[in-house]
C-alpha cells in the first residue's frame, strides 16, 4: 500500500508532488500530512502562497513543530499588512539543518509560487531542498500544483514533475473522490495505486485501496498510445480464446506427426519426358 | 430579485469575507447576476456598494436598477460607481484611472490603491460593503496582460474582509489564452464560482441559459460542493431560477 507507506515514512520520497484540480482541493490531504508529522515531532515548514492569512492552518499555529512562512508576495512593493516583502530568502535557507531533525517542507502551492518566481528559481530551490538530504539529515518536500494554473502540457509542470519522486493526483477517477499515487523507486521501478478517500467525523481523512500494481520501468507507457484504445476493433484474445487457439491442429502438422513419409511418382503415359539439359542454353 | 438569491440558495450563506467569481461564457450575458447582487446589497439599509464599471456606462446600471426597484442616482452616497469609460473621454478627473490606457504596472497600482481608499471610506460608514468589479476582462483590452491582472487579483482578494463581499466578473472565450488564464486564477482563489452560459442545445423560449454554481465547503473532502446546474429565464423585471426540467 504505497500511499500508506509514503504517509508513514516507511517509503521515503524526497519530493512528493500533489496535483489537485479546480474541483478537488489538496487541503484535507495537507492537513492529514501536517497532523501526522506534528504528532511524530517532525519539523513541518509551510510556505504559504495561497492566502494572506493562516486561518485554514490555525489549529497547528500553536504547535512548536509547525512553522509557517507567509509567502504572499508584495510584488508591487506597496508595504501592506499581511504581505511578504518582495526579496524574501530562499526556501532551503529557512529550513533547520540540525542533525537528527526530520524536516517536512510543504509548498502551497507551486503554481502560485510560479506567479511570483521564475521557473528556474523554483526548480533550483526545489533542488536545494532535496540536496539537504544526507546521512544525518532528512528533508521531505511536498508541493501542491494546481492543474487549472499549471497544465500537464506546460513546461513548468514537466520540469517540476521531473524532480518529483512521487506524484499524487487528486480526483482523477469518476464517481468518487479518489486519488492515484505513483512512486518512482531508485533504478526506475514504479509503484502505483488508486485509493478512495473520505472525510470521517471522528477519524478525519480516511482512505481505502482500490487496486495496486508494481511494474518495471519499461512498462511505463501512456495508455493512449496503445492501438487497442485507438480502434473499435478487437485486437487481443482473452484466455479462453487463447486456449481454443492452442487446441487447433494446423493442416500441415496433421501429416508431419506420422513419420517416414515418402513421395512415389508413377509416370503417366502422356508425360512428355525431355532428356535435354534444361540449363543448356545458359552456357555455363 | 429575491428569486435569484433564493433560487441559488445564497440567502443561506454569509457572504461577508467571500470572493465571488462570476464567469460569463461566450454567447451569454451575466449582467443580470450583478444587478441581482446589487439589489441584494441596496435592499439592506446598512450596506454600501462600490462598483468599478469597467465595461458598461453608469446609465446601464441606473436603468436596470430602476426596473428592479432601486435608484442608483438617489443613493449615490452609499452606491459609489466608478466609470472606467469616462476616464477615456475626459469626464473623470479621478487619479484612480491615471495612465490606465498605458498598460503599465503603475496604472494598476494606482487603480488598486484608489479602490482600496474608496472601500475604506464606505467601510467606515456601513456594516457590509459589496465591492463589484464589472468586468475584469475589459482591462485586457486596455493593454494589460493576464499576468499583470493576476497580480491585481492577488491584491484585490485581500480586500474581502469580514465586512466586505468581493464580486469579480469576467468573460471567458475558449480560444483566448489570456482570458482562460485569468479565469483559472480567479476560480482558484474564489469562494463561489458562478458560471453563466448559453444552452448547449440552442436557444429556447422557456429557458434563457444555464448557471453553474460551485461553493467552497471545507467540511467536504474535495473542499468544494458538487457543481449545481440551474436554468434561468429572464423577463422584463424578473429572473426565474429553476432546476433543469422544472419550468
Coordinates of C-alpha atoms in Angstrom, one line a residue:
Chain A
X1 CA 0.0 0.0 0.0
X2 CA 2.3 2.7 -1.3
X3 CA 0.1 5.7 -0.2
X4 CA 0.2 4.5 3.4
X5 CA 3.9 3.8 3.2
X6 CA 4.5 7.3 1.9
X7 CA 2.4 8.9 4.6
X8 CA 4.0 6.9 7.3
X9 CA 7.6 7.5 6.0
X10 CA 8.3 3.8 5.5
X11 CA 8.8 4.6 1.8
X12 CA 10.9 7.7 1.8
X13 CA 10.3 10.2 -1.0
X14 CA 12.4 13.3 -1.1
X15 CA 9.8 15.2 -3.2
X16 CA 6.1 14.4 -3.3
X17 CA 4.1 16.4 -5.9
X18 CA 0.4 16.6 -5.2
X19 CA -1.7 17.5 -8.3
X20 CA -5.1 19.0 -7.5
X21 CA -7.7 20.4 -9.7
X22 CA -10.4 23.1 -9.5
X23 CA -13.0 20.7 -8.0
X24 CA -10.7 18.7 -5.8
X25 CA -8.5 20.6 -3.3
X26 CA -5.5 19.2 -1.6
X27 CA -6.4 21.0 1.6
X28 CA -7.5 17.9 3.6
X29 CA -4.6 15.8 2.4
X30 CA -2.2 18.5 3.6
X31 CA -4.0 18.7 6.9
X32 CA -3.5 14.9 7.3
X33 CA 0.2 15.1 6.4
X34 CA 0.8 18.0 8.8
X35 CA -1.1 16.3 11.6
X36 CA 0.8 13.0 11.2
X37 CA 4.2 14.7 11.1
X38 CA 3.5 17.1 14.0
X39 CA 2.4 14.0 16.1
X40 CA 5.8 12.4 15.2
X41 CA 7.6 15.5 16.4
X42 CA 8.9 16.2 12.9
X43 CA 9.6 19.8 11.9
X44 CA 6.9 21.0 9.5
X45 CA 7.6 24.1 7.4
X46 CA 4.6 25.5 5.4
X47 CA 5.4 28.0 2.7
X48 CA 2.0 29.6 2.2
X49 CA 1.4 31.2 -1.2
X50 CA -2.4 30.6 -1.2
X51 CA -3.7 33.1 1.3
X52 CA -2.6 36.2 3.0
X53 CA -3.5 34.7 6.4
X54 CA -3.2 31.4 8.2
X55 CA -6.8 30.9 9.1
X56 CA -7.0 27.5 7.4
X57 CA -4.0 26.2 9.4
X58 CA -4.9 27.8 12.7
X59 CA -5.1 24.6 14.6
X60 CA -1.4 24.0 14.1
X61 CA -0.1 27.5 14.7
X62 CA 0.3 27.0 18.4
X63 CA 2.3 23.8 17.8
X64 CA 6.1 24.3 18.1
X65 CA 6.8 21.7 15.4
X66 CA 4.8 23.7 12.9
X67 CA 6.5 26.7 11.3
X68 CA 4.5 28.8 8.7
X69 CA 6.2 31.1 6.3
X70 CA 4.0 33.8 4.8
X71 CA 4.9 34.0 1.1
X72 CA 2.0 36.2 0.0
X73 CA 4.3 38.4 -2.1
X74 CA 4.2 42.1 -2.3
X75 CA 5.1 42.3 -6.0
X76 CA 4.2 46.0 -6.3
X77 CA 6.2 46.8 -3.1
X78 CA 3.1 48.5 -1.5
X79 CA 4.2 47.5 2.0
X80 CA 0.7 46.5 3.1
X81 CA -0.1 44.4 6.1
X82 CA -0.1 40.6 5.5
X83 CA 2.2 40.7 2.5
X84 CA 5.7 39.2 2.4
X85 CA 8.5 41.7 1.3
X86 CA 9.5 41.2 -2.3
X87 CA 13.0 40.0 -1.7
X88 CA 12.5 37.2 0.8
X89 CA 15.0 34.4 1.4
X90 CA 15.0 31.0 -0.3
X91 CA 13.1 28.0 1.0
X92 CA 16.2 26.0 1.9
X93 CA 17.8 28.7 3.9
X94 CA 14.7 28.8 6.2
X95 CA 14.7 25.1 7.0
X96 CA 16.7 23.9 10.0
X97 CA 19.8 21.9 9.2
X98 CA 20.2 20.4 12.7
X99 CA 21.3 16.8 12.9
X100 CA 18.6 14.3 13.7
X101 CA 15.7 16.5 12.7
X102 CA 13.3 15.3 10.1
X103 CA 12.0 18.3 8.1
X104 CA 8.8 18.2 6.1
X105 CA 8.6 21.2 3.8
X106 CA 5.2 22.0 2.2
X107 CA 4.9 24.4 -0.7
X108 CA 1.3 25.5 -1.1
X109 CA 1.3 25.9 -3.9
X110 CA 4.0 25.7 -6.5
X111 CA 1.6 27.1 -9.2
X112 CA 1.1 30.3 -7.2
X113 CA 4.8 30.4 -6.4
X114 CA 5.3 30.4 -10.1
X115 CA 3.2 33.6 -10.3
X116 CA 5.9 35.3 -8.3
X117 CA 9.1 33.4 -9.0
X118 CA 10.6 32.2 -12.3
X119 CA 10.6 28.5 -13.2
X120 CA 14.4 28.5 -12.9
X121 CA 14.2 29.9 -9.4
X122 CA 11.5 27.4 -8.3
X123 CA 13.4 24.4 -9.7
X124 CA 16.7 25.4 -8.3
X125 CA 15.1 26.0 -4.9
X126 CA 13.4 22.6 -5.0
X127 CA 16.8 21.0 -5.9
X128 CA 18.4 22.9 -3.0
X129 CA 15.8 21.4 -0.6
X130 CA 16.4 17.9 -2.0
X131 CA 20.1 18.4 -1.6
X132 CA 19.7 18.8 2.1
X133 CA 19.3 15.0 2.4
X134 CA 22.3 13.2 3.5
X135 CA 23.3 10.6 6.1
X136 CA 22.4 12.8 9.0
X137 CA 19.5 14.9 7.7
X138 CA 16.2 14.0 6.2
X139 CA 14.1 16.6 4.3
X140 CA 10.9 15.7 2.5
X141 CA 9.4 18.3 0.2
X142 CA 5.7 18.2 -0.5
X143 CA 4.5 20.5 -3.3
X144 CA 1.0 21.2 -4.5
X145 CA 0.4 22.0 -8.1
X146 CA -2.9 23.3 -9.4
X147 CA -3.8 21.9 -12.8
X148 CA -6.0 24.9 -13.6
X149 CA -3.0 27.1 -13.4
X150 CA -0.2 24.7 -14.4
X151 CA -1.5 22.3 -17.0
X152 CA 0.1 18.9 -17.6
X153 CA 1.3 20.1 -21.0
X154 CA 3.2 23.1 -19.7
X155 CA 7.0 23.2 -19.4
X156 CA 6.6 24.2 -15.7
X157 CA 4.6 21.0 -14.9
X158 CA 7.0 18.8 -16.8
X159 CA 10.1 20.3 -15.1
X160 CA 8.7 20.2 -11.6
X161 CA 7.3 16.6 -12.2
X162 CA 10.8 15.5 -13.3
X163 CA 12.2 16.5 -9.9
X164 CA 9.4 14.6 -8.0
X165 CA 9.8 11.1 -6.9
X166 CA 6.2 10.6 -6.1
X167 CA 3.1 12.0 -7.8
X168 CA -0.3 12.1 -6.1
X169 CA -3.1 13.0 -8.4
X170 CA -6.4 14.0 -6.8
X171 CA -9.9 13.3 -8.2
X172 CA -9.0 11.9 -11.5
X173 CA -11.3 8.9 -11.2
X174 CA -15.1 9.4 -11.8
X175 CA -17.9 9.0 -9.3
X176 CA -15.9 9.3 -6.1
X177 CA -13.2 11.4 -4.5
X178 CA -10.2 9.4 -5.3
X179 CA -6.5 9.7 -5.7
X180 CA -3.8 7.9 -7.5
X181 CA -0.2 7.5 -6.4
X182 CA 2.8 6.9 -8.5
X183 CA 6.1 6.4 -6.8
X184 CA 9.4 6.1 -8.7
X185 CA 11.9 3.9 -6.8
X186 CA 15.6 4.1 -7.4
X187 CA 16.6 2.1 -10.5
X188 CA 13.3 3.1 -12.2
X189 CA 10.8 0.8 -10.7
X190 CA 7.3 2.3 -10.5
X191 CA 4.8 1.6 -7.7
X192 CA 1.3 2.8 -8.1
X193 CA -2.1 2.5 -6.5
X194 CA -5.6 4.0 -6.6
X195 CA -7.5 5.0 -3.5
X196 CA -10.9 6.2 -2.5
X197 CA -10.8 8.8 0.2
X198 CA -13.4 10.1 2.6
X199 CA -13.7 12.5 5.5
X200 CA -14.8 10.8 8.7
X201 CA -16.1 13.0 11.5
X202 CA -14.0 11.2 14.1
X203 CA -11.0 9.8 12.2
X204 CA -10.7 12.7 9.8
X205 CA -9.0 11.8 6.5
X206 CA -9.5 8.0 5.8
X207 CA -8.7 6.1 2.6
X208 CA -9.2 2.6 1.2
X209 CA -7.2 1.0 -1.6
X210 CA -8.9 0.3 -4.9
X211 CA -6.0 -1.5 -6.7
X212 CA -2.3 -1.9 -6.6
X213 CA 0.3 -2.9 -9.2
X214 CA 4.0 -3.0 -9.3
X215 CA 5.6 -2.5 -12.7
X216 CA 9.0 -2.4 -14.2
X217 CA 10.1 0.9 -15.6
X218 CA 9.9 -0.4 -19.2
X219 CA 6.2 -0.8 -18.7
X220 CA 5.6 2.9 -18.1
X221 CA 3.9 3.9 -21.3
X222 CA 0.9 6.2 -21.8
X223 CA -2.2 4.1 -22.3
X224 CA -3.3 6.4 -25.1
X225 CA -0.5 5.1 -27.4
X226 CA -1.9 1.5 -27.4
X227 CA -3.6 0.7 -30.7
X228 CA -6.3 -1.1 -28.6
X229 CA -7.5 2.3 -27.3
X230 CA -7.5 4.0 -30.6
X231 CA -9.6 1.4 -32.5
X232 CA -13.0 -0.2 -32.1
X233 CA -11.7 -3.5 -33.5
X234 CA -10.9 -6.2 -31.0
X235 CA -7.1 -6.8 -31.3
X236 CA -6.5 -9.1 -28.4
X237 CA -7.6 -12.5 -27.2
X238 CA -8.9 -13.5 -23.8
X239 CA -7.6 -16.6 -22.0
X240 CA -10.5 -18.8 -23.3
X241 CA -9.8 -17.8 -26.9
X242 CA -6.1 -18.4 -26.4
X243 CA -6.8 -21.9 -25.1
X244 CA -9.1 -22.7 -28.1
X245 CA -6.3 -21.5 -30.4
X246 CA -3.9 -23.8 -28.8
X247 CA -6.2 -26.8 -29.4
X248 CA -6.3 -26.3 -33.1
X249 CA -4.1 -28.7 -35.2
X250 CA -2.9 -26.9 -38.2
X251 CA -3.3 -28.8 -41.5
X252 CA 0.5 -29.1 -42.2
X253 CA 1.0 -30.7 -38.8
X254 CA -1.5 -33.5 -39.5
X255 CA 0.9 -35.4 -41.7
X256 CA 4.2 -34.4 -40.1
X257 CA 3.4 -36.5 -37.0
X258 CA 3.2 -39.8 -38.9
X259 CA 6.9 -40.1 -39.7
X260 CA 8.7 -41.9 -42.6
X261 CA 6.8 -40.2 -45.4
X262 CA 7.9 -40.9 -49.0
X263 CA 6.9 -39.5 -52.4
X264 CA 6.3 -42.1 -55.0
X265 CA 5.8 -40.8 -58.6
X266 CA 4.4 -43.1 -61.2
X267 CA 4.9 -41.7 -64.7
X268 CA 1.8 -41.3 -66.7
X269 CA 1.6 -42.5 -70.4
X270 CA 1.0 -38.9 -71.5
X271 CA 4.1 -37.5 -69.7
X272 CA 6.4 -35.7 -72.0
X273 CA 9.9 -36.7 -70.9
X274 CA 12.7 -34.5 -72.1
X275 CA 16.3 -35.8 -71.7
X276 CA 17.9 -32.5 -72.7
X277 CA 19.7 -30.4 -70.0
X278 CA 17.2 -27.6 -69.2
X279 CA 20.1 -25.3 -68.5
X280 CA 21.9 -26.0 -71.7
X281 CA 21.2 -22.5 -73.2
X282 CA 22.8 -20.8 -70.3
X283 CA 26.3 -21.8 -71.5
X284 CA 27.5 -22.5 -68.0
Chain B
X1 CA -34.6 39.5 -7.4
X2 CA -35.2 37.6 -4.3
X3 CA -36.0 34.6 -6.6
X4 CA -32.4 34.8 -7.9
X5 CA -30.8 34.9 -4.4
X6 CA -33.2 32.2 -3.0
X7 CA -33.1 30.1 -6.2
X8 CA -29.3 29.8 -5.8
X9 CA -29.7 29.4 -2.0
X10 CA -27.4 32.3 -1.5
X11 CA -29.7 33.6 1.3
X12 CA -28.4 30.7 3.4
X13 CA -24.8 31.9 3.1
X14 CA -22.9 34.5 5.0
X15 CA -21.3 36.4 2.0
X16 CA -19.1 38.6 4.1
X17 CA -15.4 38.0 3.6
X18 CA -16.2 35.9 0.5
X19 CA -15.0 36.3 -3.1
X20 CA -17.5 35.7 -5.9
X21 CA -16.1 34.7 -9.3
X22 CA -18.7 35.4 -11.9
X23 CA -17.8 33.9 -15.3
X24 CA -19.6 34.8 -18.4
X25 CA -19.2 32.3 -21.3
X26 CA -19.3 33.4 -24.9
X27 CA -22.9 33.8 -26.0
X28 CA -24.3 34.8 -22.6
X29 CA -24.6 37.9 -20.5
X30 CA -24.0 37.9 -16.8
X31 CA -25.1 41.5 -16.1
X32 CA -28.5 40.3 -14.6
X33 CA -26.5 38.4 -11.8
X34 CA -24.6 41.6 -10.9
X35 CA -27.9 43.5 -10.9
X36 CA -29.4 41.0 -8.5
X37 CA -26.4 41.2 -6.2
X38 CA -26.6 45.0 -6.3
X39 CA -30.3 44.7 -5.4
X40 CA -29.4 42.3 -2.6
X41 CA -26.9 44.9 -1.3
X42 CA -29.1 48.0 -1.6
X43 CA -32.2 46.3 -0.1
X44 CA -30.4 46.5 3.2
X45 CA -30.0 49.9 4.8
X46 CA -26.7 49.1 6.5
X47 CA -25.0 48.0 3.3
X48 CA -22.9 50.1 0.9
X49 CA -21.8 49.4 -2.7
X50 CA -18.6 50.1 -4.6
X51 CA -18.9 49.3 -8.3
X52 CA -16.0 49.5 -10.7
X53 CA -17.8 49.8 -14.0
X54 CA -15.1 48.8 -16.5
X55 CA -17.4 47.6 -19.2
X56 CA -20.7 49.4 -19.1
X57 CA -21.7 53.0 -18.5
X58 CA -23.4 54.3 -15.4
X59 CA -26.7 54.7 -17.3
X60 CA -26.9 50.9 -17.9
X61 CA -26.9 50.2 -14.1
X62 CA -29.2 53.1 -13.4
X63 CA -31.9 51.9 -15.9
X64 CA -31.6 48.3 -14.8
X65 CA -31.8 49.4 -11.2
X66 CA -35.0 51.4 -11.9
X67 CA -36.6 48.3 -13.4
X68 CA -35.6 46.2 -10.4
X69 CA -36.8 48.8 -7.9
X70 CA -33.7 50.7 -6.7
X71 CA -32.4 54.1 -7.7
X72 CA -28.7 54.4 -8.0
X73 CA -28.9 58.2 -8.7
X74 CA -30.6 58.9 -5.4
X75 CA -28.4 56.6 -3.4
X76 CA -25.1 58.0 -4.7
X77 CA -23.7 58.3 -1.1
X78 CA -23.9 54.6 -0.4
X79 CA -23.6 53.4 -4.0
X80 CA -20.4 54.6 -5.5
X81 CA -20.0 53.9 -9.2
X82 CA -16.5 54.4 -10.7
X83 CA -16.7 54.5 -14.5
X84 CA -13.7 53.5 -16.5
X85 CA -15.2 54.7 -19.8
X86 CA -15.4 58.3 -18.5
X87 CA -11.6 58.3 -18.0
X88 CA -11.1 57.9 -21.7
X89 CA -13.4 60.7 -22.8
X90 CA -12.0 63.1 -20.2
X91 CA -15.1 63.1 -18.0
X92 CA -13.3 61.8 -15.0
X93 CA -10.6 63.7 -13.1
X94 CA -10.1 60.9 -10.6
X95 CA -6.5 59.9 -10.2
X96 CA -7.9 56.4 -9.9
X97 CA -7.7 55.9 -13.6
X98 CA -4.4 57.8 -14.2
X99 CA -2.4 56.2 -17.1
X100 CA -5.0 53.4 -17.3
X101 CA -4.6 53.1 -21.0
X102 CA -0.8 52.7 -20.9
X103 CA -0.7 49.0 -19.9
X104 CA 1.9 49.7 -17.2
X105 CA 2.0 48.3 -13.7
X106 CA 1.9 51.7 -12.1
X107 CA -1.5 52.3 -13.6
X108 CA -2.9 49.1 -11.9
X109 CA -1.1 50.0 -8.7
X110 CA -2.8 53.4 -8.7
X111 CA -6.2 51.8 -9.5
X112 CA -5.8 49.3 -6.6
X113 CA -4.8 52.0 -4.1
X114 CA -7.7 54.2 -5.2
X115 CA -10.2 51.4 -4.9
X116 CA -8.8 50.5 -1.5
X117 CA -9.2 54.0 -0.3
X118 CA -12.8 54.3 -1.6
X119 CA -13.6 51.0 0.0
X120 CA -12.2 52.1 3.4
X121 CA -14.4 55.2 3.2
X122 CA -17.5 53.1 2.7
X123 CA -16.5 50.5 5.3
X124 CA -16.3 53.3 7.9
X125 CA -20.0 54.2 7.2
X126 CA -21.6 50.8 6.5
X127 CA -21.5 47.4 8.2
X128 CA -21.4 45.5 5.0
X129 CA -20.0 46.6 1.7
X130 CA -20.4 44.9 -1.7
X131 CA -17.4 45.6 -3.9
X132 CA -18.2 44.7 -7.5
X133 CA -15.8 44.7 -10.5
X134 CA -17.6 44.5 -13.8
X135 CA -15.7 43.2 -15.7
X136 CA -12.0 42.4 -15.3
X137 CA -11.6 41.1 -18.8
X138 CA -12.1 44.7 -20.1
X139 CA -8.7 45.6 -18.7
X140 CA -7.1 43.0 -21.1
X141 CA -8.3 45.2 -24.0
X142 CA -6.5 48.2 -22.5
X143 CA -3.1 46.6 -23.0
X144 CA -2.7 44.8 -19.7
X145 CA -1.5 41.2 -19.7
X146 CA -3.2 38.4 -17.8
X147 CA 0.0 38.2 -15.7
X148 CA -0.5 41.9 -14.6
X149 CA -4.2 41.3 -13.9
X150 CA -3.5 38.2 -11.8
X151 CA -1.2 40.4 -9.7
X152 CA -4.1 42.9 -9.4
X153 CA -6.4 40.0 -8.3
X154 CA -3.7 38.9 -5.8
X155 CA -4.1 42.3 -4.2
X156 CA -7.8 42.7 -4.7
X157 CA -8.7 39.5 -2.8
X158 CA -7.1 40.8 0.3
X159 CA -9.9 43.5 0.4
X160 CA -12.5 40.8 1.1
X161 CA -12.5 41.0 4.9
X162 CA -15.2 40.5 7.5
X163 CA -17.3 43.4 6.3
X164 CA -16.7 43.1 2.5
X165 CA -18.1 40.9 -0.2
X166 CA -16.0 41.0 -3.3
X167 CA -17.6 40.1 -6.6
X168 CA -15.4 40.0 -9.7
X169 CA -16.9 39.2 -13.1
X170 CA -15.0 38.3 -16.3
X171 CA -15.8 36.7 -19.6
X172 CA -14.2 33.6 -21.0
X173 CA -13.7 32.6 -24.6
X174 CA -12.3 29.1 -25.1
X175 CA -9.7 30.1 -27.7
X176 CA -8.4 33.1 -25.8
X177 CA -5.4 32.0 -23.7
X178 CA -5.2 35.3 -21.7
X179 CA -8.8 35.2 -20.7
X180 CA -8.5 31.5 -19.8
X181 CA -5.5 32.1 -17.6
X182 CA -7.2 35.0 -15.8
X183 CA -10.3 33.0 -15.3
X184 CA -8.4 30.0 -14.0
X185 CA -6.6 32.2 -11.4
X186 CA -9.8 33.8 -10.3
X187 CA -11.6 30.4 -9.9
X188 CA -8.6 29.2 -7.9
X189 CA -8.8 31.9 -5.3
X190 CA -12.7 32.4 -5.2
X191 CA -15.1 31.1 -2.6
X192 CA -18.0 31.0 -5.0
X193 CA -17.9 30.2 -8.7
X194 CA -20.8 31.2 -10.8
X195 CA -20.7 30.4 -14.5
X196 CA -23.4 31.8 -16.8
X197 CA -23.6 30.0 -20.1
X198 CA -26.0 29.7 -23.1
X199 CA -27.9 26.5 -23.5
X200 CA -25.7 23.8 -25.2
X201 CA -28.7 22.6 -27.2
X202 CA -29.5 26.0 -28.8
X203 CA -32.0 28.8 -27.9
X204 CA -35.3 28.2 -26.2
X205 CA -38.4 30.3 -25.5
X206 CA -38.7 28.9 -21.9
X207 CA -35.0 29.0 -20.9
X208 CA -32.6 31.8 -21.4
X209 CA -29.5 29.9 -20.3
X210 CA -27.8 28.0 -17.6
X211 CA -26.0 28.8 -14.4
X212 CA -23.5 26.6 -12.7
X213 CA -22.7 27.2 -9.1
X214 CA -19.9 25.7 -7.0
X215 CA -19.2 26.8 -3.4
X216 CA -16.2 26.3 -1.2
X217 CA -17.0 23.9 1.5
X218 CA -14.2 22.8 3.8
X219 CA -16.4 20.2 5.5
X220 CA -16.1 18.2 2.3
X221 CA -13.1 16.2 1.3
X222 CA -12.9 18.0 -2.0
X223 CA -13.3 21.3 -0.3
X224 CA -15.9 22.2 -2.9
X225 CA -19.5 21.3 -3.3
X226 CA -20.6 19.4 -6.3
X227 CA -21.4 21.7 -9.3
X228 CA -25.1 22.6 -9.2
X229 CA -26.7 23.3 -12.5
X230 CA -29.6 25.7 -12.8
X231 CA -31.6 27.1 -15.7
X232 CA -32.8 30.7 -15.7
X233 CA -35.4 32.6 -17.6
X234 CA -35.1 36.4 -17.9
X235 CA -38.2 38.6 -18.2
X236 CA -38.6 42.4 -18.2
X237 CA -38.4 42.8 -14.4
X238 CA -37.6 39.4 -13.1
X239 CA -35.2 36.5 -13.2
X240 CA -36.6 33.0 -12.6
X241 CA -34.2 30.3 -11.4
X242 CA -35.1 26.6 -11.6
X243 CA -33.6 23.2 -11.9
X244 CA -33.4 21.7 -15.4
X245 CA -36.7 20.3 -16.4
X246 CA -38.7 22.1 -13.7
X247 CA -40.0 25.0 -15.8

